[in-house]
């Protein structure tokens, strides 16, 4: 049995400012740092074999804070980065022009119909996440691992495990910074669990923030 824990990076300056991040980066806020440390404390009793992190610095910083003083390798992977938002990256809502409005409406309300002009669409993201998940799962057996990534990537991962189509990607729960998901992975199908490709996934927790300050 593989115990897979998944989290989003801590809150960033651009999160607070309402800026689209994508592949660009901004630093963690004090809240983001404190919540990452709190998640690390929550996971102290879990014997985590390895941490897989998006190569974006906000995710790597979060992974380091969660790890703390424990001797756990952090493996960075470009394929765990957030959706590439192209020319939208770094922009706040009031900086978008008229030409962006239709794209933004589709992005937030009809993800299956969103067409990227200079970045990725949700189908491209799902394709790369399916590939990296298959690799991570094949590399790890009978242990616990942690993935530190981004909001849309967490939603995509969980949609794969739950068998949810891209058009329903934004359904609850909301993925806050450092919120925790937990999934049991087994190669043998079991009654009542969702069969995904080469493995069976049982979702135990999704978007939990019980470790964080109010």
C-alpha positions as semicolon CSV with decimal commas, in nm:
position;residue;x (nm);y (nm);z (nm)
1;X;0,000;0,000;0,000
2;X;0,131;0,344;-0,097
3;X;0,015;0,631;0,125
4;X;0,018;0,944;-0,086
5;X;-0,007;1,288;0,075
6;X;-0,061;1,591;-0,149
7;X;-0,051;1,960;-0,062
8;X;-0,047;2,301;-0,223
9;X;0,233;2,547;-0,152
10;X;0,178;2,804;0,123
11;X;0,013;3,140;0,061
12;X;0,223;3,378;-0,150
13;X;0,242;3,754;-0,200
14;X;0,074;3,719;-0,539
15;X;-0,205;3,510;-0,386
16;X;-0,279;3,803;-0,155
17;X;-0,261;4,050;-0,444
18;X;-0,486;3,836;-0,663
19;X;-0,221;3,788;-0,932
20;X;-0,208;3,488;-1,163
21;X;0,112;3,293;-1,095
22;X;0,148;2,992;-1,324
23;X;0,515;2,927;-1,393
24;X;0,626;3,263;-1,250
25;X;0,698;3,289;-0,880
26;X;0,638;3,506;-0,575
27;X;0,755;3,453;-0,219
28;X;0,561;3,295;0,065
29;X;0,384;3,527;0,308
30;X;0,430;3,492;0,684
31;X;0,097;3,306;0,691
32;X;0,222;3,074;0,418
33;X;0,541;3,002;0,613
34;X;0,357;2,942;0,942
35;X;0,103;2,709;0,780
36;X;0,377;2,509;0,606
37;X;0,555;2,462;0,939
38;X;0,223;2,362;1,099
39;X;0,168;2,101;0,828
40;X;0,520;1,971;0,891
41;X;0,434;1,929;1,258
42;X;0,109;1,753;1,166
43;X;0,303;1,507;0,950
44;X;0,579;1,445;1,207
45;X;0,442;1,101;1,293
46;X;0,426;0,997;0,926
47;X;0,735;0,814;0,803
48;X;0,767;1,002;0,474
49;X;1,011;0,829;0,240
50;X;1,052;1,112;-0,010
51;X;0,901;1,449;-0,102
52;X;0,825;1,525;-0,466
53;X;0,799;1,898;-0,529
54;X;0,719;2,127;-0,815
55;X;1,039;2,299;-0,922
56;X;0,878;2,641;-0,864
57;X;1,048;2,811;-0,570
58;X;0,728;2,868;-0,372
59;X;0,666;2,493;-0,373
60;X;1,028;2,403;-0,294
61;X;1,029;2,650;-0,001
62;X;0,705;2,495;0,127
63;X;0,853;2,145;0,096
64;X;1,162;2,251;0,291
65;X;0,949;2,400;0,569
66;X;0,735;2,086;0,592
67;X;1,046;1,868;0,604
68;X;1,206;2,076;0,879
69;X;1,505;1,895;1,030
70;X;1,405;1,551;0,906
71;X;1,636;1,370;0,665
72;X;1,399;1,338;0,371
73;X;1,506;1,387;0,010
74;X;1,319;1,650;-0,192
75;X;1,297;1,564;-0,561
76;X;1,196;1,855;-0,783
77;X;1,002;1,794;-1,103
78;X;0,907;2,048;-1,370
79;X;0,598;1,841;-1,450
80;X;0,453;1,926;-1,107
81;X;0,456;2,299;-1,186
82;X;0,130;2,493;-1,205
83;X;-0,058;2,535;-1,531
84;X;0,138;2,758;-1,770
85;X;-0,067;3,078;-1,800
86;X;0,153;3,246;-2,059
87;X;0,099;3,622;-2,086
88;X;-0,152;3,618;-1,797
89;X;0,121;3,544;-1,544
90;X;0,187;3,825;-1,299
91;X;-0,137;4,005;-1,384
92;X;-0,412;4,099;-1,138
93;X;-0,779;4,102;-1,235
94;X;-0,786;4,477;-1,297
95;X;-0,494;4,446;-1,541
96;X;-0,674;4,217;-1,784
97;X;-0,800;4,368;-2,105
98;X;-1,128;4,314;-2,286
99;X;-0,970;4,045;-2,503
100;X;-0,899;3,834;-2,195
101;X;-1,249;3,836;-2,049
102;X;-1,391;3,547;-2,253
103;X;-1,083;3,339;-2,179
104;X;-1,104;3,413;-1,807
105;X;-1,474;3,327;-1,799
106;X;-1,403;2,990;-1,958
107;X;-1,100;2,931;-1,735
108;X;-1,299;2,971;-1,413
109;X;-1,639;2,838;-1,524
110;X;-1,589;2,605;-1,823
111;X;-1,237;2,461;-1,791
112;X;-1,306;2,195;-2,056
113;X;-1,370;2,475;-2,308
114;X;-1,078;2,698;-2,209
115;X;-0,839;2,754;-2,501
116;X;-0,491;2,873;-2,408
117;X;-0,336;3,135;-2,637
118;X;0,016;3,147;-2,492
119;X;0,010;2,879;-2,221
120;X;-0,148;2,539;-2,151
121;X;-0,507;2,421;-2,146
122;X;-0,645;2,186;-1,880
123;X;-0,621;1,881;-2,106
124;X;-0,248;1,937;-2,156
125;X;-0,204;1,975;-1,780
126;X;-0,395;1,653;-1,712
127;X;-0,183;1,465;-1,965
128;X;0,145;1,560;-1,799
129;X;0,005;1,497;-1,450
130;X;-0,119;1,150;-1,545
131;X;0,231;1,070;-1,669
132;X;0,411;1,199;-1,359
133;X;0,164;1,023;-1,126
134;X;0,218;0,692;-1,303
135;X;0,594;0,734;-1,264
136;X;0,580;0,837;-0,896
137;X;0,347;0,550;-0,809
138;X;0,561;0,298;-0,997
139;X;0,874;0,419;-0,813
140;X;0,726;0,385;-0,464
141;X;0,574;0,078;-0,299
142;X;0,454;0,020;0,058
143;X;0,559;0,358;0,196
144;X;0,440;0,716;0,249
145;X;0,535;1,002;0,019
146;X;0,442;1,370;-0,008
147;X;0,377;1,577;-0,320
148;X;0,404;1,956;-0,289
149;X;0,253;2,135;-0,584
150;X;-0,009;2,397;-0,686
151;X;-0,385;2,451;-0,670
152;X;-0,478;2,344;-1,022
153;X;-0,235;2,053;-1,006
154;X;-0,385;1,931;-0,677
155;X;-0,734;1,961;-0,829
156;X;-0,615;1,771;-1,136
157;X;-0,453;1,495;-0,928
158;X;-0,766;1,451;-0,719
159;X;-0,990;1,454;-1,029
160;X;-0,784;1,167;-1,169
161;X;-0,813;0,968;-0,848
162;X;-1,189;1,034;-0,824
163;X;-1,265;0,984;-1,193
164;X;-1,392;1,340;-1,240
165;X;-1,405;1,502;-1,584
166;X;-1,225;1,829;-1,653
167;X;-1,554;2,019;-1,683
168;X;-1,614;1,951;-1,311
169;X;-1,260;2,039;-1,203
170;X;-1,360;2,341;-0,992
171;X;-1,613;2,160;-0,777
172;X;-1,556;2,178;-0,400
173;X;-1,350;2,154;-0,192
174;X;-1,139;2,464;-0,247
175;X;-0,766;2,394;-0,222
176;X;-0,616;2,645;0,020
177;X;-0,243;2,690;0,066
178;X;-0,097;2,389;0,259
179;X;-0,435;2,210;0,267
180;X;-0,383;1,835;0,286
181;X;-0,512;1,550;0,073
182;X;-0,448;1,183;0,148
183;X;-0,492;0,889;-0,088
184;X;-0,425;0,517;-0,050
185;X;-0,284;0,356;-0,364
186;X;-0,299;-0,017;-0,432
187;X;-0,238;-0,222;-0,745
188;X;-0,516;-0,467;-0,658
189;X;-0,874;-0,345;-0,723
190;X;-1,100;-0,334;-0,417
191;X;-1,477;-0,296;-0,396
192;X;-1,590;0,067;-0,375
193;X;-1,256;0,215;-0,486
194;X;-1,191;0,396;-0,811
195;X;-0,974;0,205;-1,058
196;X;-0,735;0,442;-1,236
197;X;-0,517;0,287;-1,503
198;X;-0,260;0,064;-1,336
199;X;-0,363;0,135;-0,977
200;X;-0,657;0,169;-0,741
201;X;-0,705;0,494;-0,549
202;X;-0,901;0,544;-0,229
203;X;-0,939;0,910;-0,127
204;X;-0,915;0,950;0,251
205;X;-0,895;1,328;0,283
206;X;-0,923;1,631;0,057
207;X;-0,839;1,995;0,120
208;X;-0,811;1,959;0,499
209;X;-0,683;2,265;0,688
210;X;-0,717;2,148;1,050
211;X;-0,345;2,209;1,112
212;X;-0,357;2,578;1,018
213;X;-0,415;2,881;1,237
214;X;-0,758;3,044;1,205
